XYZ file of C-alpha atoms in Angstrom:
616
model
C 196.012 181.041 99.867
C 194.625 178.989 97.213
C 198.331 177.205 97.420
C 196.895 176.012 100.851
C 193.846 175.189 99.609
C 195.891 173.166 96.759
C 197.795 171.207 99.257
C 194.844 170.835 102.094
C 192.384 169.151 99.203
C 191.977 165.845 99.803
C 191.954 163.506 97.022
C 188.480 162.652 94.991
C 185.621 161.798 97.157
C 184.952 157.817 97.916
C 182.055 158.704 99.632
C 178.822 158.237 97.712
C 176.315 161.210 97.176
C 173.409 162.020 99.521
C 170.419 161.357 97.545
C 168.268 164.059 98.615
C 170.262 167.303 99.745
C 169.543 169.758 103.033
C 169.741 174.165 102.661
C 170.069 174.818 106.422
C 169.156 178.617 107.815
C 169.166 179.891 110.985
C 167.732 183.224 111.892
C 168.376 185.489 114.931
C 168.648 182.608 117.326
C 167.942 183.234 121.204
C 168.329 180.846 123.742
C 168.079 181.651 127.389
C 168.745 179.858 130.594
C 167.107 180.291 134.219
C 170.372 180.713 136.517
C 171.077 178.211 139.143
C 169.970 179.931 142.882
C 172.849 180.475 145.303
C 173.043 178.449 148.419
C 171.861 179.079 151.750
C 175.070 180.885 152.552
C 174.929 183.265 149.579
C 171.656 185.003 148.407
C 170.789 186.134 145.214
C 171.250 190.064 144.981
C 167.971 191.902 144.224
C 169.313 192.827 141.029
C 171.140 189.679 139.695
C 169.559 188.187 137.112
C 167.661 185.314 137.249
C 167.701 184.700 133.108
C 171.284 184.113 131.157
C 171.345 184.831 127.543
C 173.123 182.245 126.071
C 172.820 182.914 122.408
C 172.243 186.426 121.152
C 170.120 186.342 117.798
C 172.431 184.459 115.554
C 171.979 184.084 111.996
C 173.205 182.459 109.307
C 172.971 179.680 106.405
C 174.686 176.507 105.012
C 174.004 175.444 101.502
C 175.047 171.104 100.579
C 178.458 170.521 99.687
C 179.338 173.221 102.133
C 181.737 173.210 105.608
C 180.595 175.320 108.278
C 183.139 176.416 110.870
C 182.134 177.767 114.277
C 184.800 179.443 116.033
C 185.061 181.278 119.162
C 186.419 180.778 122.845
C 185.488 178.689 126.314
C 181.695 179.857 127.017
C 180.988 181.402 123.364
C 178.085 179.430 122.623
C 178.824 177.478 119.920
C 177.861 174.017 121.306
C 174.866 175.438 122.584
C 173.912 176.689 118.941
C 175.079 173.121 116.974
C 172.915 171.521 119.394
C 169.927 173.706 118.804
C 170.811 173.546 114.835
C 170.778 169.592 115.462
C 167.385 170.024 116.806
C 168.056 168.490 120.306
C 168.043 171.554 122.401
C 164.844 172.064 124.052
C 164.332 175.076 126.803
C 163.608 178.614 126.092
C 165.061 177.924 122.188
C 164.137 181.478 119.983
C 164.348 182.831 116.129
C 164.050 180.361 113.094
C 165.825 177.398 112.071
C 164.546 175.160 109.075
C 165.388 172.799 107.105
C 164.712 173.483 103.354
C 162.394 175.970 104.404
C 160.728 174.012 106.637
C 160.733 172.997 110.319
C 162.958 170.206 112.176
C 160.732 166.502 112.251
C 161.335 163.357 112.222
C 162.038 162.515 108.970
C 164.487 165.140 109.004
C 165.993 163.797 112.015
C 166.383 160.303 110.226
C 168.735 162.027 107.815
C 170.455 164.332 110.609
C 174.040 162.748 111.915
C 175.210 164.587 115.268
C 178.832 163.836 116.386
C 179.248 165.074 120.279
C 182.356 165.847 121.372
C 183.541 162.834 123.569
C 183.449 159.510 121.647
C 180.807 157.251 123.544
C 181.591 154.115 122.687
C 181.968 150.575 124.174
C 185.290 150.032 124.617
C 185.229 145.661 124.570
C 184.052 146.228 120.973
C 186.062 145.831 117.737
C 185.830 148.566 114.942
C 184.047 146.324 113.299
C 181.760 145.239 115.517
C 180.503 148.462 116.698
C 179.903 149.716 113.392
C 177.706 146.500 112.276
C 175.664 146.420 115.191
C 174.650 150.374 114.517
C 174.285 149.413 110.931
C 171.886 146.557 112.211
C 169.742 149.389 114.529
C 170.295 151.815 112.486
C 169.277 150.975 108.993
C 165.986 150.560 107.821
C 164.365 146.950 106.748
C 164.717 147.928 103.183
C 167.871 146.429 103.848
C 168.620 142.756 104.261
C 170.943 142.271 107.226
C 173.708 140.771 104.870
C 174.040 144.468 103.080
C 173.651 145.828 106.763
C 177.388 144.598 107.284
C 178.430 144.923 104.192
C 177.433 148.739 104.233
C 179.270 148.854 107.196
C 182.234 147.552 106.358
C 182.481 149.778 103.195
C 182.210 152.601 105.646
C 185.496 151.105 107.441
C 187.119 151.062 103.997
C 186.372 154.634 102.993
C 187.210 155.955 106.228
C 190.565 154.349 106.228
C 190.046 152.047 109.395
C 190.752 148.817 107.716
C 193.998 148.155 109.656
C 192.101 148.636 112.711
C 189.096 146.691 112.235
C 189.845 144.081 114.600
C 191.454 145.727 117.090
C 188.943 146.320 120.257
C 187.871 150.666 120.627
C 189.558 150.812 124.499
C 188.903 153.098 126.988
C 190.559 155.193 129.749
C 192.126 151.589 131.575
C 191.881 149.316 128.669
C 194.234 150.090 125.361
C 192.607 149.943 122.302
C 192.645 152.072 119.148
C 194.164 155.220 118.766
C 192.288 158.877 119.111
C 192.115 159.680 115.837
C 190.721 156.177 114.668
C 188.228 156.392 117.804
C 186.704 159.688 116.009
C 186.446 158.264 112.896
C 184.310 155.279 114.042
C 181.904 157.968 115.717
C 181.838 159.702 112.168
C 181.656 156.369 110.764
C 178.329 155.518 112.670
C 177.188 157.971 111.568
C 177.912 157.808 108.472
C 175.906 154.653 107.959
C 172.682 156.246 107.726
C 174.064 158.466 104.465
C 173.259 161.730 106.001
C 171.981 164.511 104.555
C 173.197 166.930 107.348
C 175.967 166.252 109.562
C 176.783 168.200 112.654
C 179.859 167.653 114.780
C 180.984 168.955 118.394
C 185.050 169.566 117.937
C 185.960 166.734 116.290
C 189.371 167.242 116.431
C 189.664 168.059 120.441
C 192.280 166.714 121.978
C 194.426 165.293 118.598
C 197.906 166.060 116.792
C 197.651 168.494 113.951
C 198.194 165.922 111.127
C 195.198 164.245 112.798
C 192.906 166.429 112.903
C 193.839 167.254 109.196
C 193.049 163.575 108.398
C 189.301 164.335 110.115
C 188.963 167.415 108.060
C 189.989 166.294 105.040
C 187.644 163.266 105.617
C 184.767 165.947 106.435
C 185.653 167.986 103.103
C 185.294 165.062 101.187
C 181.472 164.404 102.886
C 180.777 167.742 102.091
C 181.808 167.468 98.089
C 179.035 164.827 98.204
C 176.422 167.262 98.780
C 175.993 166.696 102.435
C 175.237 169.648 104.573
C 178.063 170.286 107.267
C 178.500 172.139 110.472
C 181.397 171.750 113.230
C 182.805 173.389 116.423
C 186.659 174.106 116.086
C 188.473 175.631 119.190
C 191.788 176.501 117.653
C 192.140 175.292 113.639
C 195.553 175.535 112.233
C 195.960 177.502 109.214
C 195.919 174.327 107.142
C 192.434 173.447 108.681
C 190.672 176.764 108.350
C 191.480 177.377 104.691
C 189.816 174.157 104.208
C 186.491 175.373 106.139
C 183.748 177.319 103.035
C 182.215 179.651 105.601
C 182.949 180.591 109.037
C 180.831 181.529 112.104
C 182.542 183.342 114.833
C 180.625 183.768 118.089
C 181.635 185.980 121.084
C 179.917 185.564 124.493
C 176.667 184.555 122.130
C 177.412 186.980 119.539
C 177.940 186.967 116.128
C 181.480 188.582 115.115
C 181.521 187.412 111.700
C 179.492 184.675 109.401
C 180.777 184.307 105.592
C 183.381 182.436 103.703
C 186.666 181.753 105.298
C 188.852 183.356 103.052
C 187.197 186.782 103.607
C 187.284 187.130 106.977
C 190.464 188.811 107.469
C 189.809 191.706 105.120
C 186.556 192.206 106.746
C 188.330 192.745 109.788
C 190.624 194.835 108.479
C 188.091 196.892 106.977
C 186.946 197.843 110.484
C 190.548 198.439 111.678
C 191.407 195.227 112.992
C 194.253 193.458 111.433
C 197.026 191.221 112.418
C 200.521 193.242 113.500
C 202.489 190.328 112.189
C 201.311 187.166 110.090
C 199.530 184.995 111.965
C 197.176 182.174 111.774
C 194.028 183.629 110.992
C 192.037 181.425 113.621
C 194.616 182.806 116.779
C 193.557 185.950 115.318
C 189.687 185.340 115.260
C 190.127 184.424 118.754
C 191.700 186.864 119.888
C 189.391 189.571 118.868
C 186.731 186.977 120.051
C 188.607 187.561 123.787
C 188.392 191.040 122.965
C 192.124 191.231 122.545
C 193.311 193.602 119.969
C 196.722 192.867 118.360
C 196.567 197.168 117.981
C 198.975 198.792 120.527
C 197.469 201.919 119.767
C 193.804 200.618 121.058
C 194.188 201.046 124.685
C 189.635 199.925 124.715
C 189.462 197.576 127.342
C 187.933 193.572 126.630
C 183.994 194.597 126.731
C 184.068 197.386 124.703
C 186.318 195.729 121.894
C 183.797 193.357 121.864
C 180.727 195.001 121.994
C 182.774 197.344 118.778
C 182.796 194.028 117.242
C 179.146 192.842 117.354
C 178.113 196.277 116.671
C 180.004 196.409 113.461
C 179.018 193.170 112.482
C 175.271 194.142 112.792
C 175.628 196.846 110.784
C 178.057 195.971 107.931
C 176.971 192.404 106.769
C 173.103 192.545 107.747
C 172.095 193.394 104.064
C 174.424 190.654 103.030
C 173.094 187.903 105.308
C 169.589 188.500 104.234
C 170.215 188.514 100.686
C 171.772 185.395 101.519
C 169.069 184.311 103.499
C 166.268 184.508 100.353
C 167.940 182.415 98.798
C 166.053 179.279 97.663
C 168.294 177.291 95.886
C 166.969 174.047 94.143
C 165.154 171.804 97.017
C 164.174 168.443 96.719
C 160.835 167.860 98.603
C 161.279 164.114 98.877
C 162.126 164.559 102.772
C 158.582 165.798 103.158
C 156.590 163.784 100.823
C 158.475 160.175 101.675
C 157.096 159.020 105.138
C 159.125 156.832 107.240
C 158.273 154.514 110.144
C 158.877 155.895 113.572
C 161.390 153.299 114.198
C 164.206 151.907 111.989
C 163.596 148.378 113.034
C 161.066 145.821 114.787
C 161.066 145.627 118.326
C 162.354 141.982 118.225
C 165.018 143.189 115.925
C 166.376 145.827 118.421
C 166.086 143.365 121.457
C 167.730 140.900 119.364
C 170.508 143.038 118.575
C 170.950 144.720 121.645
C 170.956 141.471 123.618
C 173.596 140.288 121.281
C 176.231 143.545 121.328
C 175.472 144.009 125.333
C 176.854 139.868 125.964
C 179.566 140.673 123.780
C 180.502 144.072 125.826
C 179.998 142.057 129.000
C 181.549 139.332 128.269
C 184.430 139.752 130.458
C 182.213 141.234 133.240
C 179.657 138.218 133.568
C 182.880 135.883 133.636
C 184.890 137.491 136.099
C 187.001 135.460 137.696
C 186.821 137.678 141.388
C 183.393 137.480 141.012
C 182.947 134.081 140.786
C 185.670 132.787 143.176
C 184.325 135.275 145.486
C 180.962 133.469 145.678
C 182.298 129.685 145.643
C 184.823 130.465 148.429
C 181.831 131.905 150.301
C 179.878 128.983 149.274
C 182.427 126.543 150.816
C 183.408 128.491 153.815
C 179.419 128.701 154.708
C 179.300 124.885 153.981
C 182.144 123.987 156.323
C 180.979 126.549 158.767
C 177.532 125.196 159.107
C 179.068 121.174 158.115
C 176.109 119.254 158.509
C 173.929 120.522 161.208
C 170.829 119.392 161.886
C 167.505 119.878 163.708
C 168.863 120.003 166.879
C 170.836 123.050 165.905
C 167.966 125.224 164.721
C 169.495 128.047 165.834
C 172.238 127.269 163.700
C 170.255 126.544 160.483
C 168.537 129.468 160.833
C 171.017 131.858 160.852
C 172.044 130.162 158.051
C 169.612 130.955 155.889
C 169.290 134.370 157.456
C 172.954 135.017 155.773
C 171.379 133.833 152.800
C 168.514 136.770 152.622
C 171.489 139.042 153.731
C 174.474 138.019 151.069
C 172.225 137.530 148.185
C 170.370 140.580 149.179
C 173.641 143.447 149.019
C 175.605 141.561 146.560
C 172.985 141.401 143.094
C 171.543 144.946 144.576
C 175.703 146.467 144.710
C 176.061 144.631 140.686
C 172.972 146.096 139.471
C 173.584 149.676 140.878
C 176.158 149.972 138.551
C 173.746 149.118 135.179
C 172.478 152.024 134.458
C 174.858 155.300 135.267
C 177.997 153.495 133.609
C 175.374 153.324 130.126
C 174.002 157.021 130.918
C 175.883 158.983 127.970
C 175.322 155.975 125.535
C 171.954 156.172 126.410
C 171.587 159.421 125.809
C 173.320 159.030 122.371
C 170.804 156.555 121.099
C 168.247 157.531 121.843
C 168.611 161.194 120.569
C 169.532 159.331 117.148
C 165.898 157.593 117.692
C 167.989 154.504 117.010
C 166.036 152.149 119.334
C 162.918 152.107 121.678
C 163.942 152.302 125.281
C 161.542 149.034 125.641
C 164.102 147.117 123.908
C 167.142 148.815 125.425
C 165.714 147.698 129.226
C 164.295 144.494 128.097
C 168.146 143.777 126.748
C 169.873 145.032 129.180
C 168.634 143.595 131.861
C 167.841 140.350 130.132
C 171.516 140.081 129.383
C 172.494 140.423 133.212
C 170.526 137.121 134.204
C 172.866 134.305 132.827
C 175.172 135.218 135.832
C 172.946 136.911 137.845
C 171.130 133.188 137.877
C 173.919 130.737 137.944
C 176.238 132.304 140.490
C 173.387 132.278 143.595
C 172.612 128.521 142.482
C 175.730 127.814 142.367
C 175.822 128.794 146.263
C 172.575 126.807 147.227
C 173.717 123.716 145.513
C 176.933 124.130 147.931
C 175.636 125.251 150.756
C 172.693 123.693 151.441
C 173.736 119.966 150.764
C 177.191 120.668 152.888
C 175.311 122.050 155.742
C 172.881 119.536 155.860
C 169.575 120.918 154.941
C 166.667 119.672 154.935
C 167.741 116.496 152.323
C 165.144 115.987 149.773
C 164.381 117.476 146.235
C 161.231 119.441 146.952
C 162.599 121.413 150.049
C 165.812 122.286 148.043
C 163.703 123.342 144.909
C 161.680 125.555 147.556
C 164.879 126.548 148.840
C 166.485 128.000 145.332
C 163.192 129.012 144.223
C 162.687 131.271 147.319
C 166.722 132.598 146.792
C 166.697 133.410 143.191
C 163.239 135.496 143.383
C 165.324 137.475 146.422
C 168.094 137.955 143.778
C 165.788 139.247 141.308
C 164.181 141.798 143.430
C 167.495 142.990 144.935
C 168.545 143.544 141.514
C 165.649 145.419 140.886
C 165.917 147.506 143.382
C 169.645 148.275 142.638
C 168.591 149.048 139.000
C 165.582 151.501 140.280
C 168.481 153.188 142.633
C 170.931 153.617 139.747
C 168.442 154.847 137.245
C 166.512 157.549 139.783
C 169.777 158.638 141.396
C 172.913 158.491 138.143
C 175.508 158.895 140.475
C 177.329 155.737 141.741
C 178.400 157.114 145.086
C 174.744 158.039 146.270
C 173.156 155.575 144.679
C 175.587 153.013 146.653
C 175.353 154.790 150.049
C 171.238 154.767 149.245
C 171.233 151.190 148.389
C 173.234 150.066 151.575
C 170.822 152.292 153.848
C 167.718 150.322 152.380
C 169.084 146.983 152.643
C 170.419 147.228 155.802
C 166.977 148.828 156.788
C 165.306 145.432 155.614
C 167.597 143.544 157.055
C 167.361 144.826 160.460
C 163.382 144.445 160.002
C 163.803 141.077 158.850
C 162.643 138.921 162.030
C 166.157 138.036 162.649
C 167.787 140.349 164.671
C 164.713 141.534 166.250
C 161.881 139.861 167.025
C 159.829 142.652 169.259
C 159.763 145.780 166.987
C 157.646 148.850 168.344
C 154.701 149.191 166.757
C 155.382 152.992 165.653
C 158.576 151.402 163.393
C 157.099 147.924 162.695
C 155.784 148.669 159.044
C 158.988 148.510 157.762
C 158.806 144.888 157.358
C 155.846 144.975 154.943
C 158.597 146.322 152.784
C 161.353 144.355 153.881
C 162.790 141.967 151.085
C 164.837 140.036 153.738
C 161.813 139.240 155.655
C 159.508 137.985 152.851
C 162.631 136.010 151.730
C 163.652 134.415 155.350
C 159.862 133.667 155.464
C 159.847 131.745 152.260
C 163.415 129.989 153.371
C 161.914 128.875 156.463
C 158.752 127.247 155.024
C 161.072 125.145 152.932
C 162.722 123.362 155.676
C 160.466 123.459 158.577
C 156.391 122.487 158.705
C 153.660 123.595 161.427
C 153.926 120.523 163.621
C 157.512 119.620 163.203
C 159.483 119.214 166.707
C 163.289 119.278 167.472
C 165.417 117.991 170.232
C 165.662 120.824 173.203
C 167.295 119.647 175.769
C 165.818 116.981 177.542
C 162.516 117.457 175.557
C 160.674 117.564 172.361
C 159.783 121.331 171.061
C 157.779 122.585 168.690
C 159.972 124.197 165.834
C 156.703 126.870 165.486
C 157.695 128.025 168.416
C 161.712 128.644 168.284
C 161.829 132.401 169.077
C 163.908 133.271 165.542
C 160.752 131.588 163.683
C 157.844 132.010 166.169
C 158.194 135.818 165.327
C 158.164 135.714 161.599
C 155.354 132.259 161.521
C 155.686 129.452 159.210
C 152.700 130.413 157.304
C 151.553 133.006 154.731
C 154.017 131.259 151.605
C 151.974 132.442 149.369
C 151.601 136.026 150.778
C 155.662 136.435 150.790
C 156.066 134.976 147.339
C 153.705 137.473 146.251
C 155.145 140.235 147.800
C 158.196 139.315 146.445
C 156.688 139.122 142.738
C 155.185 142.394 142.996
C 158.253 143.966 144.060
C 159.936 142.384 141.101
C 157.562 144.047 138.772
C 157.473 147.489 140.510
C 161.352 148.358 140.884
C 161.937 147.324 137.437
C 158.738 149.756 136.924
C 160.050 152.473 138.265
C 164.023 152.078 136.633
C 161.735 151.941 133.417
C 160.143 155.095 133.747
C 163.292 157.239 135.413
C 165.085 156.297 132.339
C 162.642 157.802 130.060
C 164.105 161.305 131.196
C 167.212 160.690 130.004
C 167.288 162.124 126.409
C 170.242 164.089 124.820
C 172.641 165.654 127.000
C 171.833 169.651 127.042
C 175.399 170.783 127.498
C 175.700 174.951 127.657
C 179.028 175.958 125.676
């Protein structure tokens, strides 16, 4: 074994030491769910339980410059437990956990690093990139934004991502970096903030064993600096868990075992479990965790191997684990007696550098090529449609700008639907790092969607309305674009107040085309008689308030147009008669208050998005 140990060692730590160093216990941890009700076709039974037990009093304790291991099948617990240990599990959360004797806070979460399991990251970024910007959120105003960067490019240099640095992070569709390099960036940011404690969800799920080696080695050589360290594993090779200094292994929410790695298998075989042939000691760890005994002579069925387990666990290493427990162990206090700032950074800082990484990320969104050609070959094909019509078509010109209310009403609200669930799990990241206020993450975000949100509907009235021969002076067409770009606004809005309440594209979508054509229908156009029992839907209508304002920028009170054989008043053409040429003022304020309160409302359903609470 200590061959292994020779030949897993990575070479001397480049890594820096923590300056202030984190004993982490844990004692008899509970955590308990309510359970989901049954449909309508399938009632609870009397006696089901309405209550799951997801972690059964575990206990335990990791000293600095040691590698916690927690091992243990599908459904064991252990995510559930490294996210209560990272102090971002709320719920019905039981037993002790502190943090150099003392509770979590937010200090302590300031020098806390969580890893989850699946990277979040922006795939349009560089390596380079993404690690800068977090070093510009992340670290504190002690530092000048010059040794921001620089700090994080020493962080791509120790974690050996140099010959990636350039190269953009990818995604699913879009090729980028490999998955190994992808988890060391999300080590990487947080590594930035020098943590005292780092906690990781299976950091090497889903990679090649000399991979994963590469992150474990990496991890060993945090830990030699006297960080704190605790991962998930779901299957270590042999190579791997000899490198691990104590191991957890949970069954079903039990403990099985907790102590150094390299005793676990005489443990076990103290109890009479042991190995029939030589095996990797995690396969056989996980086995026993299944309740599978590699015994042919142990006919006990899954359950009661298990429950064998945990009983013999209780009562063999419980004096151990709380002589272990008392100890104290040198502590440095500075954690507690150092305040910190809530936030990292100034609010102008964070909108600043939000604004900046979100246009980079979006880049190739904003200029789309579809999206723009789509909107200047509608432009054109409404300008030749409607070439130069005049007064004397007023039916004409007024379905016109009816189209306009309609287009510019589904196409910003469709765009903006999409803002908020594509950015849920980075969201959720962030902010359970405390990186940034959420005021400066909306601000930015939607800030950053204007440019094009802006230019591609003016684009369209500068096209349309001089080819179709509106009304031809400056004022009218100033009304005009005024009147279109508040509509874009509030449809956006409301797309973002659909995305943020609902999270899920395909509701939020079917939702959003409901409302719209709702206002639509109410907008004066298509109906000008509505029964009084339905007729307050066009209080609410954003077509109608914009149709109104469209109206009053090409037509006045006494104006007349060409009828027939006579003069008519254009008050009292039926498509305009119904809606009235007055009450400008009324519909742009409507408008502006909807502005503010969809925005109001994405605002405040985004504040319940925290850090995913994922049961493992």
């Amino acid at each position: 074994m200590e061959d292994i140990e020779a030949q897993s060692s990575p070479p001397k730590s480049v890594f820096k030491k923590v300056d202030r160093t984190i004993i982490l216990k844990f004692q008899e941890v509970v955590y308990t769910i309510d359970t989901k009700k049954q449909g309508w076709l399938k009632k609870n039974s009397k006696n089901s339980p309405l209550q799951k037990q997801i972690l059964k009093g575990v206990t335990g304790m990791v000293l600095p410059g040691e590698l916690l291991a927690m091992l243990g099948p599908s459904g064991s617990g252990k995510t559930t437990l490294l996210t209560a240990l990272g102090g971002r599990l709320g719920g019905k959360l039981g037993g002790t956990i502190t943090y150099n004797n003392k509770p979590f806070s937010s200090t302590m979460k300031r020098n806390t690093g969580f890893v989850t399991q699946d990277d979040v990251l922006y795939p349009h970024l560089t390596v380079t990139e993404t690690l800068v910007f977090t070093a510009l959120l992340r670290l504190p105003n002690s530092f000048t934004n010059q040794q921001k960067i620089t700090h994080a490019e020493d962080v791509i240099d120790q974690l050996g991502l140099t010959r990636c640095k350039t190269s953009i992070i990818g995604g699913p569709t879009l090729r980028g970096i490999s998955g190994g390099e992808r988890k060391r960036v999300s080590i990487g940011q947080e590594m930035l903030i020098n943590p005292s404690l780092l906690f990781l969800d299976e950091p090497t799920s889903g990679l090649d064993s000399t991979t994963a080696q590469r992150i474990v080695s990496t991890l060993w050589e945090l830990a030699r600096g006297g960080r704190t360290i605790v991962l998930t594993i779901h299957q270590p090779s042999s190579r791997l868990f000899y490198m691990f200094h104590k191991v957890l292994l949970l069954s079903e929410g039990n403990s099985l075992f907790f102590g150094k790695g390299s005793e676990v298998m005489s443990y076990f075989e103290s109890i009479g479990f042991s190995p029939c042939v030589a095996m990797n000691p995690s396969d056989f760890l996980l086995d026993l965790a299944n309740g599978i005994s590699s015994d042919d002579s142990n006919q006990e069925d899954q359950t009661t191997i298990k429950q064998k387990l945990a009983l013999a666990y209780k009562s063999n290493l419980a004096d151990n684990i709380k002589e272990t427990l008392e100890f104290e162990g040198p502590m440095n206090d500075e954690l507690d007696l150092k305040k910190c700032d809530t936030w990292s950074t100034t609010w102008l800082q964070q909108f600043t550098v939000l604004l900046r990484r979100d246009l980079k990320e979006r880049r190739h969104e904003s200029f789309d090529f579809l999206k723009i050609a789509q909107v200047v070959i509608t432009a054109f094909l409404c300008g030749l449609l409607w070439w130069q019509s005049d007064t004397a078509h007023i039916q004409d010109q007024s379905g016109l700008l009816f189209f306009y209310t309609g287009f510019w009403g589904f196409f910003p609200l469709f765009q903006a639907i999409f803002t908020f669930p594509q950015e849920r799990e980075m969201l959720a990241k962030e902010r359970s790092s405390g990186m940034y206020r959420l005021s400066s993450y909306f601000v930015s975000r939607t800030t950053g969607d204007l440019p094009m949100e802006l230019v591609l509907p003016t684009l369209f009235c500068i096209i349309t309305y001089w080819m179709a021969g509106l009304k031809p002076n400056l004022a009218s067409f100033l009304h005009a674009l005024v009147a279109l770009l508040l509509s874009v606004l509030v449809s956006q809005g409301l797309g973002l107040a659909l995305g943020a309440l609902v999270m899920d594209l395909k509701k939020a979508t079917i939702l959003g085309s409901v409302l719209m054509l709702t206002f639509t229908l109410a907008g004066g156009y298509y109906v000008q008689h509505v029964p009084v029992f339905i007729s307050w839907i066009k209080y609410i209508s954003i077509s109608l308030y914009t149709y109104k304002l469209l109206i009053g920028s090409q037509y006045e009170q006494d104006q007349t147009y060409q009828c027939g054989n006579q003069t008519c008043l254009v008050a009292d053409f039926p498509a305009i008669k119904s809606i009235g040429l007055d009450g400008q003022v009324k519909s742009f304020v409507a408008l502006a208050i909807m502005l503010v309160f969809y925005r109001a409302v994405a605002y405040v359903a985004l504040m319940r998005i925290g850090a995913p609470k994922k049961v493992n």
